[in-house]
PDB file of N, CA and C in Angstrom:
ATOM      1  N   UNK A 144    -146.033  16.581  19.601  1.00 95.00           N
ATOM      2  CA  UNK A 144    -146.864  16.229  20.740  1.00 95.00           C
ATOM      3  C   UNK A 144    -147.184  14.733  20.713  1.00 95.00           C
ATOM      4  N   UNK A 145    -147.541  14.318  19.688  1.00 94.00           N
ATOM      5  CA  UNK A 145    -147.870  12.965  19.624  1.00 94.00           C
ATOM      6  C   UNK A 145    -146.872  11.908  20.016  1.00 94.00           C
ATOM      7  N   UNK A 146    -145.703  12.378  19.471  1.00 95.00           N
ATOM      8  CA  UNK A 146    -144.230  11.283  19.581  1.00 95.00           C
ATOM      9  C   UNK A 146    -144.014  11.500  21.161  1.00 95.00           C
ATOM     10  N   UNK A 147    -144.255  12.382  21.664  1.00 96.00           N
ATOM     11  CA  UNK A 147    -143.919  12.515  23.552  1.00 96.00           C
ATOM     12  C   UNK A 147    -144.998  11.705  24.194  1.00 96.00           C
ATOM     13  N   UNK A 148    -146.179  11.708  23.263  1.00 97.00           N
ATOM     14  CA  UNK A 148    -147.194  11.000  24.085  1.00 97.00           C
ATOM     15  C   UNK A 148    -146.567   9.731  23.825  1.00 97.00           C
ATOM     16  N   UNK A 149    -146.642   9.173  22.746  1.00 96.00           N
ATOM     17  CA  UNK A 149    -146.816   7.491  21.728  1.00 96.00           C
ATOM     18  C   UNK A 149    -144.755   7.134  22.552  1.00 96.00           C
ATOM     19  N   UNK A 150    -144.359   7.957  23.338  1.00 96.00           N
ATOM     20  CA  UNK A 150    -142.813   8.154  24.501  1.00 96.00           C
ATOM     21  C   UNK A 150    -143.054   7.655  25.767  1.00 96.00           C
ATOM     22  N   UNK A 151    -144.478   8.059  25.805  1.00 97.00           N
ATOM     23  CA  UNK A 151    -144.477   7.615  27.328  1.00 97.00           C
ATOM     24  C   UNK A 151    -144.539   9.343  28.050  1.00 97.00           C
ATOM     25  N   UNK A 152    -143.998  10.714  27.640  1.00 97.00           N
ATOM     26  CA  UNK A 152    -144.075  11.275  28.118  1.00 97.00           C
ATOM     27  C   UNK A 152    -145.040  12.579  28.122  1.00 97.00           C
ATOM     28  N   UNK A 153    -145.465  13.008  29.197  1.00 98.00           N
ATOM     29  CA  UNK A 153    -146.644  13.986  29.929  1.00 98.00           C
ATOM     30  C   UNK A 153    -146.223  15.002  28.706  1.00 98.00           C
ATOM     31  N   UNK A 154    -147.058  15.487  28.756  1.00 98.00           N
ATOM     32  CA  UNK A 154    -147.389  17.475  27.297  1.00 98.00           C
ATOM     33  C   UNK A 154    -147.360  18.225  28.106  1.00 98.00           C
ATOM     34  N   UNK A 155    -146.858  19.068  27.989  1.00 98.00           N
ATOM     35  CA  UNK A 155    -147.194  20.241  28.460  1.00 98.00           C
ATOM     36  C   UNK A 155    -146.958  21.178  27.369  1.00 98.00           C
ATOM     37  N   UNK A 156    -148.228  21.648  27.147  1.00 97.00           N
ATOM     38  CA  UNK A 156    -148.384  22.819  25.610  1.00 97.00           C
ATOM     39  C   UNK A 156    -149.564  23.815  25.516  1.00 97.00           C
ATOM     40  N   UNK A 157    -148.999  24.523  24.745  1.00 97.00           N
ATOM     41  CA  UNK A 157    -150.229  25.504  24.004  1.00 97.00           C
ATOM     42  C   UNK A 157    -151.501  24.807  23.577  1.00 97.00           C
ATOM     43  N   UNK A 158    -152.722  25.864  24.437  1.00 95.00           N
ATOM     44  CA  UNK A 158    -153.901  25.456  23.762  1.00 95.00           C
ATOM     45  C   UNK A 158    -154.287  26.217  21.901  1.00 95.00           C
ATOM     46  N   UNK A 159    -153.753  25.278  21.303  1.00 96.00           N
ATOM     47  CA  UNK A 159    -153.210  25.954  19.848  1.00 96.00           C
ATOM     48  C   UNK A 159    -153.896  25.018  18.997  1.00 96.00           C
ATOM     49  N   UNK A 160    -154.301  25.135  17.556  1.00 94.00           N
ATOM     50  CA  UNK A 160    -154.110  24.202  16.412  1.00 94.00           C
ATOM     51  C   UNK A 160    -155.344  22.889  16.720  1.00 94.00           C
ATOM     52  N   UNK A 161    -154.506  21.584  16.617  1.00 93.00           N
ATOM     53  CA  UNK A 161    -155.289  20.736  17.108  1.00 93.00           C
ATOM     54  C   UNK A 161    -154.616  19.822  17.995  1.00 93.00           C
ATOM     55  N   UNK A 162    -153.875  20.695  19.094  1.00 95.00           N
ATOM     56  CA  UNK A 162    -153.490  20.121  20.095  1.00 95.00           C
ATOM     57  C   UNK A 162    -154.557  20.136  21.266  1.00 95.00           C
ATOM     58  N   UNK A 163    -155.272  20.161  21.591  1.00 94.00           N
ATOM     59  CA  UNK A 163    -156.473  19.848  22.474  1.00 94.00           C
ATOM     60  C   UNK A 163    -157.112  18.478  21.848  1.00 94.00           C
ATOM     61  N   UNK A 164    -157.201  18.469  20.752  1.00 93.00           N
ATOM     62  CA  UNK A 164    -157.613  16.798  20.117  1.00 93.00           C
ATOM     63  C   UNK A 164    -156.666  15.747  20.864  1.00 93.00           C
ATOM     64  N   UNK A 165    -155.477  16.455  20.599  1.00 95.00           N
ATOM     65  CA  UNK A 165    -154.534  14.980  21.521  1.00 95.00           C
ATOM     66  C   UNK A 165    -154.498  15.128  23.271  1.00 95.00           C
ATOM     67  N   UNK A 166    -154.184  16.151  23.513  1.00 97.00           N
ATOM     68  CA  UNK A 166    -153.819  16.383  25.121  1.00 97.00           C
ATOM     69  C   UNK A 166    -155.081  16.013  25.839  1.00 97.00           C
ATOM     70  N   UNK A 167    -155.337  15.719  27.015  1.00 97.00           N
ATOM     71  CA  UNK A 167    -156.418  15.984  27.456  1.00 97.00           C
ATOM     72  C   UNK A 167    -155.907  16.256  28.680  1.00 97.00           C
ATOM     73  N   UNK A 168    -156.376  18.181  28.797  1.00 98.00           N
ATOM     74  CA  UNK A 168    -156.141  18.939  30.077  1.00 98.00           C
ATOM     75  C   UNK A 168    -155.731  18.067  31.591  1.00 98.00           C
ATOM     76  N   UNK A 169    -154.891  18.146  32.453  1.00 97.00           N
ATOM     77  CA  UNK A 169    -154.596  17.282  33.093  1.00 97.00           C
ATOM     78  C   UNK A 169    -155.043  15.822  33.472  1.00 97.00           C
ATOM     79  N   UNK A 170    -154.750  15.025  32.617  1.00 98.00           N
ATOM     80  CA  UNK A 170    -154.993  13.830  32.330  1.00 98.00           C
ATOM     81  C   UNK A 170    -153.913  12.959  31.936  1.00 98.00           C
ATOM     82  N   UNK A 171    -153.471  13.531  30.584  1.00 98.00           N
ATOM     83  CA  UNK A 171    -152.445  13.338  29.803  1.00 98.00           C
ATOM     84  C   UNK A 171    -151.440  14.191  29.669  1.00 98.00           C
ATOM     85  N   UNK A 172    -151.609  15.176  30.337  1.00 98.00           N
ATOM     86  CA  UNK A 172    -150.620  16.219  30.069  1.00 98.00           C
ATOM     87  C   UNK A 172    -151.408  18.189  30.824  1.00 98.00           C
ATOM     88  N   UNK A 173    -150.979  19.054  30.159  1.00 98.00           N
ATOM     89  CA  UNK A 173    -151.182  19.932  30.301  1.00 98.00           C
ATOM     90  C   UNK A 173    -151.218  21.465  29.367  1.00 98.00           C
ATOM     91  N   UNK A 174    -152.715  21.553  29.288  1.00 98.00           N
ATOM     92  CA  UNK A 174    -152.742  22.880  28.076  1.00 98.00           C
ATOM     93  C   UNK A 174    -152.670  23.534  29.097  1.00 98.00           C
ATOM     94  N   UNK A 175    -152.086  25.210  28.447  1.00 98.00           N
ATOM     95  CA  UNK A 175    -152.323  26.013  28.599  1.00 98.00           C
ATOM     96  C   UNK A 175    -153.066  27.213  27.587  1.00 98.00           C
ATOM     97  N   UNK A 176    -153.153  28.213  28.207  1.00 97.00           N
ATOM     98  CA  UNK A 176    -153.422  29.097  27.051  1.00 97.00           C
ATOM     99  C   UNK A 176    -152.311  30.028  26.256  1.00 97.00           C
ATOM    100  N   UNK A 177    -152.216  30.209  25.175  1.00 96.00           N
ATOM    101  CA  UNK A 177    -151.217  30.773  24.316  1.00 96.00           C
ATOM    102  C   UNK A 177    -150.701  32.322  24.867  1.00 96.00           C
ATOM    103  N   UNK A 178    -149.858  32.691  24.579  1.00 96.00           N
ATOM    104  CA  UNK A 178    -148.846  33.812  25.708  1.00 96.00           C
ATOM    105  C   UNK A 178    -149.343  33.760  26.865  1.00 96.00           C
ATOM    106  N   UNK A 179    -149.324  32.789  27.635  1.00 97.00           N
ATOM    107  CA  UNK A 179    -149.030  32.579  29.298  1.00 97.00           C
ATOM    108  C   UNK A 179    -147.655  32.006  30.146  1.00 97.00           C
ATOM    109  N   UNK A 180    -146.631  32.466  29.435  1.00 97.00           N
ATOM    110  CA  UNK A 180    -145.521  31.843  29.865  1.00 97.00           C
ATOM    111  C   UNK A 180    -145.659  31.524  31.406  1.00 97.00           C
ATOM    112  N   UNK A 181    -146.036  32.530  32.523  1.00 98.00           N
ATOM    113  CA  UNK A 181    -145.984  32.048  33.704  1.00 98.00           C
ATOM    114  C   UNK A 181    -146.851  30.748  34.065  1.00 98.00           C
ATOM    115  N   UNK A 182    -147.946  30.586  33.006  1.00 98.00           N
ATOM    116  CA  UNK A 182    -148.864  29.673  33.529  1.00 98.00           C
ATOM    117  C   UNK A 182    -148.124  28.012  32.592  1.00 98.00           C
ATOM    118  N   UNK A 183    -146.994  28.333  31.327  1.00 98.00           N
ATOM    119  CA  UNK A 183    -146.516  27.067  31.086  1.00 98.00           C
ATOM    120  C   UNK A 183    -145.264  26.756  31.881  1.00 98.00           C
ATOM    121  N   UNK A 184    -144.606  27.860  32.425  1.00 98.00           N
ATOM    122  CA  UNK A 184    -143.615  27.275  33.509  1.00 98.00           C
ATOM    123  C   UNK A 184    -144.122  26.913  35.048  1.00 98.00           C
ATOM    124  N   UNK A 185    -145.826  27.276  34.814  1.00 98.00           N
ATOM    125  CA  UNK A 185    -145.908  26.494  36.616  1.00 98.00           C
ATOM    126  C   UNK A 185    -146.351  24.885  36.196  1.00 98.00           C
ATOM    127  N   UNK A 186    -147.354  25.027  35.140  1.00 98.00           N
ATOM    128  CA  UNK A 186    -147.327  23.472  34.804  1.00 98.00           C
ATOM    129  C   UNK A 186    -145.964  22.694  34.537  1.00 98.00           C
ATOM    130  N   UNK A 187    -144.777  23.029  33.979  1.00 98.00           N
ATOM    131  CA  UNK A 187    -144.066  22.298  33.968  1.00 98.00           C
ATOM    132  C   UNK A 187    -143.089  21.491  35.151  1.00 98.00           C
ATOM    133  N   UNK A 188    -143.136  22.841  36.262  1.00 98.00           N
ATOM    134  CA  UNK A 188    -142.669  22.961  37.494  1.00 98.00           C
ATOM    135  C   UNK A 188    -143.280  21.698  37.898  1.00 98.00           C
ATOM    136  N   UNK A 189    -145.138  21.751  38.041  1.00 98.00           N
ATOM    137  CA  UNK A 189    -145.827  20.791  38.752  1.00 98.00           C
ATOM    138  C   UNK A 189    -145.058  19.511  38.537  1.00 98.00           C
ATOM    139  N   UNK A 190    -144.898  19.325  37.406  1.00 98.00           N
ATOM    140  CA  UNK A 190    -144.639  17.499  36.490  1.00 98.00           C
ATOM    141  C   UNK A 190    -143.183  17.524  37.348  1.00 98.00           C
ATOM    142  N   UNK A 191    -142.352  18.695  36.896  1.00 97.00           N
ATOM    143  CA  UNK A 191    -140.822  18.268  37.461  1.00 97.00           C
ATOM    144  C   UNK A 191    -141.401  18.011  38.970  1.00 97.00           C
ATOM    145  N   UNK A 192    -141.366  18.425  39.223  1.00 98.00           N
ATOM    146  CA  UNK A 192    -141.450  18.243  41.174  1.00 98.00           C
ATOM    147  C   UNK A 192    -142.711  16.908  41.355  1.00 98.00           C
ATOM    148  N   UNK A 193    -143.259  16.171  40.591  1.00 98.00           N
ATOM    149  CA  UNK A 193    -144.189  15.006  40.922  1.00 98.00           C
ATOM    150  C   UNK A 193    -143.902  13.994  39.960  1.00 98.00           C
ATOM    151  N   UNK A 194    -143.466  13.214  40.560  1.00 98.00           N
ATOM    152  CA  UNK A 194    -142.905  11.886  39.162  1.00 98.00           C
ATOM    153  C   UNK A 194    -143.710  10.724  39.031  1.00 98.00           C
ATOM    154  N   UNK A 195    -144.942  10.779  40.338  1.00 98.00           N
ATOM    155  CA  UNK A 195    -145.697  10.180  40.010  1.00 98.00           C
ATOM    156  C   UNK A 195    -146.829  10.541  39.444  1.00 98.00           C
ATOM    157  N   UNK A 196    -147.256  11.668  39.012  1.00 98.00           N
ATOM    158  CA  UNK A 196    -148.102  12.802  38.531  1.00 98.00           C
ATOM    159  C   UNK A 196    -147.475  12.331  36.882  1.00 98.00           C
ATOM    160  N   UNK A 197    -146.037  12.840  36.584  1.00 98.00           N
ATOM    161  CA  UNK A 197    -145.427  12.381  35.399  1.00 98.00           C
ATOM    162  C   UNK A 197    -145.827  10.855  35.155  1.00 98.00           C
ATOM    163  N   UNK A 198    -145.425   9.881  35.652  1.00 98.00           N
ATOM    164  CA  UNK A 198    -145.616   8.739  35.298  1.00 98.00           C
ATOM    165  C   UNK A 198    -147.007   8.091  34.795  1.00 98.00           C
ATOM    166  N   UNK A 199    -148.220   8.998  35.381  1.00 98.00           N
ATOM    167  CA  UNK A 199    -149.398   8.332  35.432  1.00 98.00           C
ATOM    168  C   UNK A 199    -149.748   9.149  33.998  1.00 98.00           C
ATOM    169  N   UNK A 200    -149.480  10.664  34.032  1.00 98.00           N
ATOM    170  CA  UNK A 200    -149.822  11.298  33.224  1.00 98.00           C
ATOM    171  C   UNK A 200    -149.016  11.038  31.603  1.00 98.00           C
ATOM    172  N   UNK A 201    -147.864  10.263  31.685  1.00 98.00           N
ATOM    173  CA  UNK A 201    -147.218   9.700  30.706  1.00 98.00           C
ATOM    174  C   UNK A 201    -147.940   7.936  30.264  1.00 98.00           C
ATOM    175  N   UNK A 202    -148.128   7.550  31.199  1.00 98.00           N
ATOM    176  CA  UNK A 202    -148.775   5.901  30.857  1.00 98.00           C
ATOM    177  C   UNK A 202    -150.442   6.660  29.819  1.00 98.00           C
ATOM    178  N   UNK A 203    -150.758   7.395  30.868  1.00 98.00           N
ATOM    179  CA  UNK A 203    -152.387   7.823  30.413  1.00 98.00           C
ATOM    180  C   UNK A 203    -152.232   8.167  28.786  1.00 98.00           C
ATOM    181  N   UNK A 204    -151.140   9.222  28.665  1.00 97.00           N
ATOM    182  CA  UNK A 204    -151.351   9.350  26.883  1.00 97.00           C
ATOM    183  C   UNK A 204    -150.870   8.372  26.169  1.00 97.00           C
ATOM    184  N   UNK A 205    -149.888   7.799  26.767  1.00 97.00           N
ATOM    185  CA  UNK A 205    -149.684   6.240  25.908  1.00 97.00           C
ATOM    186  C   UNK A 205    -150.247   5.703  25.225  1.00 97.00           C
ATOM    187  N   UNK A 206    -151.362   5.213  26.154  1.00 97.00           N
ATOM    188  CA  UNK A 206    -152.754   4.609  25.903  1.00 97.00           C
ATOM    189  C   UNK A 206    -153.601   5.207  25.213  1.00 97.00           C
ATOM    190  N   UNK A 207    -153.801   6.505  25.194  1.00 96.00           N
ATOM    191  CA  UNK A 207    -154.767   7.292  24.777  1.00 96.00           C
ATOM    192  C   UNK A 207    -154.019   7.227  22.901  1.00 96.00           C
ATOM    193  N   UNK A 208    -152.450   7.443  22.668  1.00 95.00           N
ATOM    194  CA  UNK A 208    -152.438   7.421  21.356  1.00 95.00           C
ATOM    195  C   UNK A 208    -152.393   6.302  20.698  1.00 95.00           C
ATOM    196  N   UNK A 209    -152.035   4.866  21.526  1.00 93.00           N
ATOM    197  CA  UNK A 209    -152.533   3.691  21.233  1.00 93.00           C
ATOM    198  C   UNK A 209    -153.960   3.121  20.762  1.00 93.00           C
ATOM    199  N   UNK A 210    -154.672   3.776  21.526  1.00 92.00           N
ATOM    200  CA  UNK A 210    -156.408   3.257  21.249  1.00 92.00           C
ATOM    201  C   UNK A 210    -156.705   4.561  20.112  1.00 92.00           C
ATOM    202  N   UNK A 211    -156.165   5.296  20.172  1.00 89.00           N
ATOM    203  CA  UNK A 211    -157.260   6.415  19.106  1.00 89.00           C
ATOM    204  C   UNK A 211    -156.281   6.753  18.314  1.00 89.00           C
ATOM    205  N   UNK A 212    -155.042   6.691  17.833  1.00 84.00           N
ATOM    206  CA  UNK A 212    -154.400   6.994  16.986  1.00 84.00           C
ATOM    207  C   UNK A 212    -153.144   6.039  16.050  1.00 84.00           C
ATOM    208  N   UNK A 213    -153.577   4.842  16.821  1.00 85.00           N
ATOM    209  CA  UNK A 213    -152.209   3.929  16.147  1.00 85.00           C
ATOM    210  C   UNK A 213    -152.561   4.042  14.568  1.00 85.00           C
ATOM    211  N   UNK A 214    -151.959   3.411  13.882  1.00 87.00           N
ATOM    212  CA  UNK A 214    -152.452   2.848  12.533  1.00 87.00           C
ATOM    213  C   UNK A 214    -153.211   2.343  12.134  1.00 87.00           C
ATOM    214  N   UNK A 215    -154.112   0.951  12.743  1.00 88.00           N
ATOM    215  CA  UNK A 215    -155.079   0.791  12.415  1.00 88.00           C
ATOM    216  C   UNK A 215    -156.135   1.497  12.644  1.00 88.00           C
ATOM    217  N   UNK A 216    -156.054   1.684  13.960  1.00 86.00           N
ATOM    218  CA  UNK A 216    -157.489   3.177  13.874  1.00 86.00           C
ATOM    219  C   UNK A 216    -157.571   3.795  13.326  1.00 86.00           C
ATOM    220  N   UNK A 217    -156.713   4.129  13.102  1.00 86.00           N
ATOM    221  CA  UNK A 217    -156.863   5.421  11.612  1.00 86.00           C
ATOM    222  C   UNK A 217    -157.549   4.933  10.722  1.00 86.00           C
ATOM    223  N   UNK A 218    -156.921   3.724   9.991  1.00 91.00           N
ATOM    224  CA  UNK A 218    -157.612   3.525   9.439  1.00 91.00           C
ATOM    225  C   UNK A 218    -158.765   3.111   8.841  1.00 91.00           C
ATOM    226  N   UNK A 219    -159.300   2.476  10.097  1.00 91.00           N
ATOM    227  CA  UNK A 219    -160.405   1.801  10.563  1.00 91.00           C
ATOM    228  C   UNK A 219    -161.852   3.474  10.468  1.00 91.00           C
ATOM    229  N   UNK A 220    -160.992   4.742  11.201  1.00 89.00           N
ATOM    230  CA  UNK A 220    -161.515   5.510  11.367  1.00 89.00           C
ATOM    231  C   UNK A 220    -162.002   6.092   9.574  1.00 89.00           C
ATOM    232  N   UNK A 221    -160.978   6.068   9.049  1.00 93.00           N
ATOM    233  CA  UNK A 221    -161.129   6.808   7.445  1.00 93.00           C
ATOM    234  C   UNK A 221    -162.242   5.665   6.654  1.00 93.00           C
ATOM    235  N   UNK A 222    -161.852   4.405   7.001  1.00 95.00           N
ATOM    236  CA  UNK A 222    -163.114   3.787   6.333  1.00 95.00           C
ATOM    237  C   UNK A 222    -164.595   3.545   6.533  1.00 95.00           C
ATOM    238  N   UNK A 223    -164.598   4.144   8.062  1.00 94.00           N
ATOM    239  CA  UNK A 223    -165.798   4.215   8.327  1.00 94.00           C
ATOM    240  C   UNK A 223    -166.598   5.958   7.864  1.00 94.00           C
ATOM    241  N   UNK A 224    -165.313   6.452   7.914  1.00 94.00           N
ATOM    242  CA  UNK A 224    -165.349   7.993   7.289  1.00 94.00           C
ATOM    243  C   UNK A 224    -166.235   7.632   5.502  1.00 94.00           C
ATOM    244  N   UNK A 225    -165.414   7.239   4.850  1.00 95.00           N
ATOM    245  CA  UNK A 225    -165.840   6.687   3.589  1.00 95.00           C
ATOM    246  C   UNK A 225    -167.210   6.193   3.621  1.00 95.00           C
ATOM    247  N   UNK A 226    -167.798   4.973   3.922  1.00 94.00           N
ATOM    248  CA  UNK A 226    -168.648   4.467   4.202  1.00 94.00           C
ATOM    249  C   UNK A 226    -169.955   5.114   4.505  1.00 94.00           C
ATOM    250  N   UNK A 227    -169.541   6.261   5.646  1.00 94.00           N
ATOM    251  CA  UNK A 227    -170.517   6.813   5.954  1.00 94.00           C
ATOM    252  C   UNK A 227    -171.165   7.808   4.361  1.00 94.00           C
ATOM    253  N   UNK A 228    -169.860   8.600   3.867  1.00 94.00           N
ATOM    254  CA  UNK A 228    -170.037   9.177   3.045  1.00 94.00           C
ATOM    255  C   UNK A 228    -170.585   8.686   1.898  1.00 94.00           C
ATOM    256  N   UNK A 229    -170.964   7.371   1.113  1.00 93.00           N
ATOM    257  CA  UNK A 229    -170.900   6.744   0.102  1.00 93.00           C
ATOM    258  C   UNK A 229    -172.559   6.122   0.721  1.00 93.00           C
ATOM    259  N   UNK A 230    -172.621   6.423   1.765  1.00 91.00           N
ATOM    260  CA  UNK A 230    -173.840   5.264   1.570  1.00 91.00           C
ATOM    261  C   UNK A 230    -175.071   6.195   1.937  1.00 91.00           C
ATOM    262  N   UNK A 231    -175.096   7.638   1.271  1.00 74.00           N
ATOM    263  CA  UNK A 231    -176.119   8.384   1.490  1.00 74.00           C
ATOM    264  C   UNK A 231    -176.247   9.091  -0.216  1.00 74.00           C
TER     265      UNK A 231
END
């Protein structure tokens, strides 16, 4: 999920695991709920048939795994993780 986002391209997936941390319900892409096949082939339908729906919804997670998940955030995130933990 992440490499389609950090691609440029729209999700369309199971609301599973900790894929709701990355997706955000039509925004970036599209959850569904787990055994709904009819409801992941109409979301996918939507994206095929709208390319500007795709495009916006592909730029949007771009960004979204750029600002909250590149490398430095991370790590920026774990040391403030630390920090917090150490200074109580």
């Amino acid at each position: 999920v992440m490499e389609a986002m950090a691609s440029g391209v729209p999700v369309v997936a199971t609301d599973v695991g900790g894929v709701s941390e990355l997706v955000i319900d039509g925004e970036t892409g599209f959850l569904v709920p787990s055994q709904t096949p009819e409801l992941l082939a109409e979301k996918i339908s939507i994206l095929m048939d709208d390319e500007e729906l795709r495009k916006t919804m592909g730029r949007k997670g771009l960004e979204r795994i750029k600002s909250q998940f590149a490398f430095e955030t991370m790590v920026r995130k774990t040391e403030d993780l630390y920090r917090r933990l150490f200074s109580n």
